[in-house]
Short mmCIF file of N, CA and C in Angstrom, two decimals:
data_model
loop_
_atom_site.label_atom_id
_atom_site.label_comp_id
_atom_site.label_asym_id
_atom_site.label_seq_id
_atom_site.Cartn_x
_atom_site.Cartn_y
_atom_site.Cartn_z
N UNK F 2 -15.44 -21.20 23.41
CA UNK F 2 -14.78 -20.59 22.14
C UNK F 2 -13.72 -19.71 22.36
N UNK F 3 -13.78 -18.59 23.72
CA UNK F 3 -13.19 -17.38 23.73
C UNK F 3 -11.76 -17.89 23.48
N UNK F 4 -11.61 -18.99 24.42
CA UNK F 4 -10.05 -19.21 24.42
C UNK F 4 -9.60 -20.53 23.36
N UNK F 5 -10.33 -20.67 22.38
CA UNK F 5 -10.06 -21.60 21.46
C UNK F 5 -8.57 -21.23 20.64
N UNK F 6 -7.51 -22.32 21.00
CA UNK F 6 -6.19 -22.25 20.54
C UNK F 6 -6.09 -22.02 19.00
N UNK F 7 -6.99 -22.48 18.56
CA UNK F 7 -6.89 -22.63 17.02
C UNK F 7 -7.19 -21.11 16.51
N UNK F 8 -8.28 -20.71 17.16
CA UNK F 8 -8.66 -19.18 16.68
C UNK F 8 -7.31 -18.28 17.11
N UNK F 9 -6.89 -18.09 17.93
CA UNK F 9 -5.94 -17.70 18.67
C UNK F 9 -4.62 -17.68 17.72
N UNK F 10 -4.39 -18.74 17.23
CA UNK F 10 -3.30 -19.28 16.37
C UNK F 10 -3.52 -18.51 14.99
N UNK F 11 -4.78 -18.66 14.63
CA UNK F 11 -5.19 -17.82 13.26
C UNK F 11 -5.11 -16.54 13.24
N UNK F 12 -5.48 -15.68 14.60
CA UNK F 12 -5.29 -14.43 14.59
C UNK F 12 -3.88 -13.96 14.49
N UNK F 13 -3.18 -14.64 15.45
CA UNK F 13 -1.79 -14.30 15.90
C UNK F 13 -0.94 -14.28 14.44
N UNK F 14 -1.23 -15.47 13.60
CA UNK F 14 -0.43 -15.57 12.22
C UNK F 14 -0.63 -14.54 11.60
N UNK F 15 -2.12 -14.28 11.51
CA UNK F 15 -2.49 -13.19 10.41
C UNK F 15 -1.99 -11.80 10.91
N UNK F 16 -2.01 -11.62 12.15
CA UNK F 16 -1.28 -10.39 12.71
C UNK F 16 0.37 -10.29 12.24
N UNK F 17 0.97 -11.39 12.36
CA UNK F 17 2.56 -11.42 12.15
C UNK F 17 2.34 -11.18 10.67
N UNK F 18 1.81 -11.86 9.97
CA UNK F 18 1.72 -11.70 8.41
C UNK F 18 1.50 -10.18 7.78
N UNK F 19 0.46 -9.60 8.42
CA UNK F 19 0.02 -8.21 8.23
C UNK F 19 1.04 -7.32 8.64
N UNK F 20 1.83 -7.24 9.82
CA UNK F 20 2.87 -6.43 10.55
C UNK F 20 3.88 -6.26 9.26
N UNK F 21 4.31 -7.43 8.94
CA UNK F 21 5.64 -7.83 8.17
C UNK F 21 4.92 -6.96 6.69
N UNK F 22 3.72 -7.43 6.18
CA UNK F 22 3.39 -6.45 4.93
C UNK F 22 3.42 -5.06 5.04
N UNK F 23 2.99 -4.47 6.07
CA UNK F 23 2.78 -3.28 6.58
C UNK F 23 4.54 -2.64 6.45
N UNK F 24 5.33 -3.35 6.84
CA UNK F 24 6.87 -2.99 6.79
C UNK F 24 7.32 -2.99 5.31
N UNK F 25 7.07 -4.09 4.67
CA UNK F 25 7.40 -4.14 3.13
C UNK F 25 6.69 -2.81 2.41
N UNK F 26 5.29 -3.01 2.55
CA UNK F 26 4.93 -1.52 1.98
C UNK F 26 5.38 -0.26 2.29
N UNK F 27 5.60 -0.41 3.55
CA UNK F 27 6.16 1.24 4.09
C UNK F 27 7.45 1.32 3.18
N UNK F 28 8.21 0.48 3.30
CA UNK F 28 9.60 0.49 2.45
C UNK F 28 9.42 0.75 1.01
N UNK F 29 8.52 0.02 0.75
CA UNK F 29 8.19 -0.04 -1.03
C UNK F 29 7.67 2.06 -1.09
N UNK F 30 6.81 2.17 -0.20
CA UNK F 30 6.42 3.67 -0.51
C UNK F 30 7.67 4.75 -0.44
N UNK F 31 8.33 4.24 0.49
CA UNK F 31 9.62 5.27 0.83
C UNK F 31 10.39 5.12 -0.19
N UNK F 32 10.56 3.80 -1.11
CA UNK F 32 11.36 3.97 -2.35
C UNK F 32 10.79 4.70 -3.45
N UNK F 33 9.19 4.56 -3.40
CA UNK F 33 8.62 5.42 -4.59
C UNK F 33 8.64 6.71 -4.53
N UNK F 34 8.40 7.23 -3.23
CA UNK F 34 8.74 8.89 -3.19
C UNK F 34 10.18 8.98 -3.39
N UNK F 35 11.06 8.44 -2.82
CA UNK F 35 12.38 8.94 -3.41
C UNK F 35 12.62 8.88 -4.74
N UNK F 36 12.15 7.90 -5.35
CA UNK F 36 12.34 7.73 -6.75
C UNK F 36 11.66 9.09 -7.52
N UNK F 37 10.73 9.49 -6.95
CA UNK F 37 9.94 10.56 -7.73
C UNK F 37 10.78 11.82 -7.51
N UNK F 38 11.62 11.64 -6.51
CA UNK F 38 12.29 13.19 -6.33
C UNK F 38 13.75 13.00 -6.98
N UNK F 39 14.17 11.62 -7.42
CA UNK F 39 15.36 11.63 -8.29
C UNK F 39 15.18 12.04 -9.85
N UNK F 40 13.90 11.89 -10.48
CA UNK F 40 13.31 11.37 -11.72
C UNK F 40 13.03 13.04 -11.89
N UNK F 41 13.55 13.50 -13.00
CA UNK F 41 13.30 14.87 -13.73
C UNK F 41 12.16 14.53 -14.82
N UNK F 42 11.75 13.74 -15.14
CA UNK F 42 10.82 13.70 -16.37
C UNK F 42 9.49 13.56 -15.77
N UNK F 43 8.57 14.08 -16.71
CA UNK F 43 7.13 14.08 -16.59
C UNK F 43 6.42 12.80 -16.44
N UNK F 44 6.50 12.03 -15.34
CA UNK F 44 5.92 10.83 -15.33
C UNK F 44 4.32 10.74 -15.84
N UNK F 45 3.67 11.83 -15.36
CA UNK F 45 2.44 11.84 -15.47
C UNK F 45 1.91 11.90 -16.87
N UNK F 46 2.69 12.23 -18.00
CA UNK F 46 2.26 12.19 -19.15
C UNK F 46 3.06 11.19 -20.13
N UNK F 47 4.00 10.42 -19.35
CA UNK F 47 4.77 9.30 -19.95
C UNK F 47 3.75 8.08 -20.53
N UNK F 48 3.46 7.94 -21.94
CA UNK F 48 2.80 6.77 -22.24
C UNK F 48 3.34 5.49 -22.00
N UNK F 49 4.43 5.38 -21.39
CA UNK F 49 5.03 3.94 -21.15
C UNK F 49 5.13 3.66 -19.98
N UNK F 50 4.10 2.44 -19.50
CA UNK F 50 4.06 1.98 -18.43
C UNK F 50 3.44 2.72 -17.47
N UNK F 51 3.40 2.35 -15.62
CA UNK F 51 2.78 2.95 -14.92
C UNK F 51 3.28 4.11 -14.38
N UNK F 52 2.53 5.19 -13.79
CA UNK F 52 3.11 6.39 -13.50
C UNK F 52 3.70 6.47 -12.10
N UNK F 53 4.70 6.96 -11.69
CA UNK F 53 5.02 6.99 -10.29
C UNK F 53 3.91 7.30 -9.34
N UNK F 54 2.91 8.27 -9.71
CA UNK F 54 1.73 9.02 -8.83
C UNK F 54 1.14 7.56 -8.67
N UNK F 55 1.00 6.78 -9.88
CA UNK F 55 -0.13 5.61 -9.75
C UNK F 55 0.39 4.61 -8.70
N UNK F 56 1.95 4.65 -8.94
CA UNK F 56 2.26 3.49 -8.01
C UNK F 56 2.34 3.89 -6.42
N UNK F 57 2.53 5.22 -6.27
CA UNK F 57 2.54 5.84 -4.96
C UNK F 57 0.95 5.78 -4.44
N UNK F 58 0.21 5.83 -5.12
CA UNK F 58 -1.40 5.94 -4.82
C UNK F 58 -1.93 4.74 -4.46
N UNK F 59 -1.37 3.51 -5.20
CA UNK F 59 -1.68 2.09 -4.98
C UNK F 59 -0.95 1.51 -3.72
N UNK F 60 0.10 1.81 -3.60
CA UNK F 60 0.89 1.38 -2.58
C UNK F 60 0.35 1.95 -1.22
N UNK F 61 -0.11 3.19 -1.15
CA UNK F 61 -0.60 3.99 -0.12
C UNK F 61 -1.85 3.30 0.32
N UNK F 62 -2.71 2.88 -0.73
CA UNK F 62 -4.02 2.33 -0.54
C UNK F 62 -3.85 0.93 0.13
N UNK F 63 -3.01 0.13 -0.26
CA UNK F 63 -2.63 -1.12 0.28
C UNK F 63 -2.16 -0.96 1.67
N UNK F 64 -1.13 0.02 1.89
CA UNK F 64 -0.82 0.20 3.05
C UNK F 64 -1.93 0.81 4.29
N UNK F 65 -2.66 1.72 3.50
CA UNK F 65 -3.92 1.72 4.57
C UNK F 65 -5.00 0.45 4.84
N UNK F 66 -5.08 -0.33 3.72
CA UNK F 66 -5.91 -1.56 3.96
C UNK F 66 -5.26 -2.37 4.98
N UNK F 67 -3.85 -2.36 5.10
CA UNK F 67 -3.01 -3.40 5.88
C UNK F 67 -3.18 -2.67 7.34
N UNK F 68 -3.10 -1.53 7.51
CA UNK F 68 -3.04 -0.75 8.80
C UNK F 68 -4.53 -1.17 9.50
N UNK F 69 -5.57 -0.95 8.59
CA UNK F 69 -6.96 -1.26 9.00
C UNK F 69 -7.06 -2.88 9.47
N UNK F 70 -6.49 -3.52 8.61
CA UNK F 70 -6.76 -4.98 9.21
C UNK F 70 -5.87 -5.36 10.13
N UNK F 71 -4.79 -4.56 10.55
CA UNK F 71 -4.08 -5.08 11.70
C UNK F 71 -4.64 -4.49 12.89
N UNK F 72 -5.51 -3.21 12.87
CA UNK F 72 -6.70 -2.69 13.72
C UNK F 72 -7.40 -3.68 14.26
N UNK F 73 -7.84 -4.29 12.93
CA UNK F 73 -9.32 -5.49 13.33
C UNK F 73 -8.36 -6.37 14.23
N UNK F 74 -7.40 -6.88 13.74
CA UNK F 74 -6.81 -8.02 14.35
C UNK F 74 -6.68 -7.73 15.92
N UNK F 75 -6.01 -6.80 16.31
CA UNK F 75 -5.64 -6.15 17.40
C UNK F 75 -7.05 -6.13 18.52
N UNK F 76 -8.17 -5.58 17.67
CA UNK F 76 -9.31 -5.65 18.34
C UNK F 76 -9.90 -7.10 18.56
N UNK F 77 -9.72 -8.01 17.62
CA UNK F 77 -10.09 -9.43 17.67
C UNK F 77 -9.44 -10.00 18.84
N UNK F 78 -8.04 -9.72 19.03
CA UNK F 78 -7.30 -10.22 20.12
C UNK F 78 -7.83 -9.74 21.23
N UNK F 79 -7.89 -8.55 21.34
CA UNK F 79 -8.27 -8.00 22.65
C UNK F 79 -9.77 -8.56 23.18
N UNK F 80 -10.80 -8.88 22.16
CA UNK F 80 -12.03 -9.40 22.37
C UNK F 80 -11.67 -10.71 22.89
N UNK F 81 -10.65 -11.34 22.45
CA UNK F 81 -10.76 -13.06 22.79
C UNK F 81 -9.96 -13.18 24.13
N UNK F 82 -9.09 -12.06 24.34
CA UNK F 82 -8.72 -11.94 25.84
C UNK F 82 -9.89 -11.45 27.00
N UNK F 83 -10.49 -10.91 26.33
CA UNK F 83 -11.67 -10.16 27.23
C UNK F 83 -12.87 -11.35 27.53
N UNK F 84 -12.89 -12.38 26.63
CA UNK F 84 -13.91 -13.26 26.71
C UNK F 84 -15.08 -12.94 25.90
N UNK F 85 -14.90 -11.82 25.07
CA UNK F 85 -16.05 -11.29 24.28
C UNK F 85 -16.03 -11.77 22.74
N UNK F 86 -14.79 -12.57 22.49
CA UNK F 86 -14.57 -12.92 21.02
C UNK F 86 -15.65 -14.38 20.58
N UNK F 87 -16.23 -13.76 19.23
CA UNK F 87 -17.25 -14.81 18.98
C UNK F 87 -18.56 -14.56 19.09
N UNK F 88 -18.95 -13.60 19.66
CA UNK F 88 -20.39 -12.97 19.97
C UNK F 88 -20.68 -11.84 19.02
N UNK F 89 -21.81 -11.88 18.28
CA UNK F 89 -22.12 -10.86 17.52
C UNK F 89 -22.04 -9.40 18.17
N UNK F 90 -21.74 -8.60 17.68
CA UNK F 90 -21.93 -7.16 18.11
C UNK F 90 -23.22 -6.74 17.95
N UNK F 91 -24.09 -7.25 16.85
CA UNK F 91 -25.68 -6.71 16.67
C UNK F 91 -26.47 -7.67 17.85
N UNK F 92 -26.51 -8.71 17.43
CA UNK F 92 -27.67 -9.47 18.18
C UNK F 92 -26.95 -10.29 19.48
N UNK F 93 -25.85 -10.25 19.68
CA UNK F 93 -25.43 -11.08 20.59
C UNK F 93 -25.24 -12.61 20.56
N UNK F 94 -25.72 -12.89 19.67
CA UNK F 94 -25.60 -14.62 19.43
C UNK F 94 -24.15 -14.78 19.10
N UNK F 95 -24.10 -16.19 19.15
CA UNK F 95 -22.75 -16.65 19.03
C UNK F 95 -22.31 -16.97 17.58
N UNK F 96 -21.25 -16.17 16.91
CA UNK F 96 -20.83 -16.59 15.79
C UNK F 96 -20.49 -17.76 15.18
N UNK F 97 -20.79 -18.50 14.08
CA UNK F 97 -20.55 -19.94 13.73
C UNK F 97 -19.24 -19.95 13.73
N UNK F 98 -18.26 -21.24 14.18
CA UNK F 98 -17.13 -21.28 14.23
C UNK F 98 -16.54 -21.40 12.75
N UNK F 99 -17.21 -21.73 11.96
CA UNK F 99 -16.78 -21.95 10.45
C UNK F 99 -16.46 -20.38 9.92
N UNK F 100 -17.50 -19.54 10.40
CA UNK F 100 -17.04 -18.09 9.85
C UNK F 100 -15.88 -17.46 10.66
N UNK F 101 -15.69 -17.85 11.97
CA UNK F 101 -14.37 -16.92 12.64
C UNK F 101 -13.29 -17.90 12.08
N UNK F 102 -13.24 -19.22 11.69
CA UNK F 102 -12.05 -19.99 10.77
C UNK F 102 -11.86 -19.08 9.59
N UNK F 103 -13.07 -18.86 8.91
CA UNK F 103 -12.85 -18.26 7.59
C UNK F 103 -12.38 -16.79 7.65
N UNK F 104 -12.89 -16.10 8.62
CA UNK F 104 -12.74 -14.55 8.83
C UNK F 104 -12.53 -14.27 10.32
N UNK F 105 -11.44 -14.60 10.97
CA UNK F 105 -11.20 -14.48 12.43
C UNK F 105 -11.36 -13.26 12.70
N UNK F 106 -11.49 -11.93 12.22
CA UNK F 106 -11.71 -10.65 12.47
C UNK F 106 -13.40 -10.32 12.81
N UNK F 107 -14.01 -11.21 12.24
CA UNK F 107 -15.53 -11.11 12.00
C UNK F 107 -16.03 -10.68 13.45
N UNK F 108 -17.00 -9.51 13.06
CA UNK F 108 -17.79 -8.91 14.35
C UNK F 108 -19.11 -9.35 14.64
N UNK F 109 -19.80 -9.91 13.40
CA UNK F 109 -21.14 -10.09 13.48
C UNK F 109 -21.32 -11.53 12.89
N UNK F 110 -22.52 -12.31 13.26
CA UNK F 110 -22.90 -13.49 12.65
C UNK F 110 -23.31 -13.26 10.93
N UNK F 111 -23.48 -14.29 10.44
CA UNK F 111 -23.91 -14.23 8.78
C UNK F 111 -25.15 -13.63 9.03
N UNK F 112 -26.03 -13.72 9.59
CA UNK F 112 -27.42 -13.07 9.76
C UNK F 112 -27.42 -11.61 9.68
N UNK F 113 -26.71 -11.06 10.55
CA UNK F 113 -26.66 -9.47 10.95
C UNK F 113 -25.63 -9.24 9.77
N UNK F 114 -24.52 -9.99 9.20
CA UNK F 114 -23.62 -9.25 8.09
C UNK F 114 -24.45 -8.93 6.79
N UNK F 115 -25.73 -9.95 6.65
CA UNK F 115 -25.95 -9.65 5.36
C UNK F 115 -27.36 -8.30 5.40
#
């Protein structure tokens, strides 16, 4: 299982998509920050629509989540290269292939995850 090409392809594709998402979210965050510098209104008390502060917070959270996911993917790829991928970190049993296909960054088997 450690060298399963389907799992490597899934991890690699997910990593590529996540890196692209990080780039897009970073650009969005920069635009939001720039917009807040250019706007002289009190957006915090504007009854219309979403505030710039909310947009900045939401985008920052999405960006942090994407960065954590990228770290998880890099860790999974490193485990795959080392031959440790697919072993539960708690009980050291094999993680079911179905779980790995559904959640390629899984570090624990279903039993230990619950």
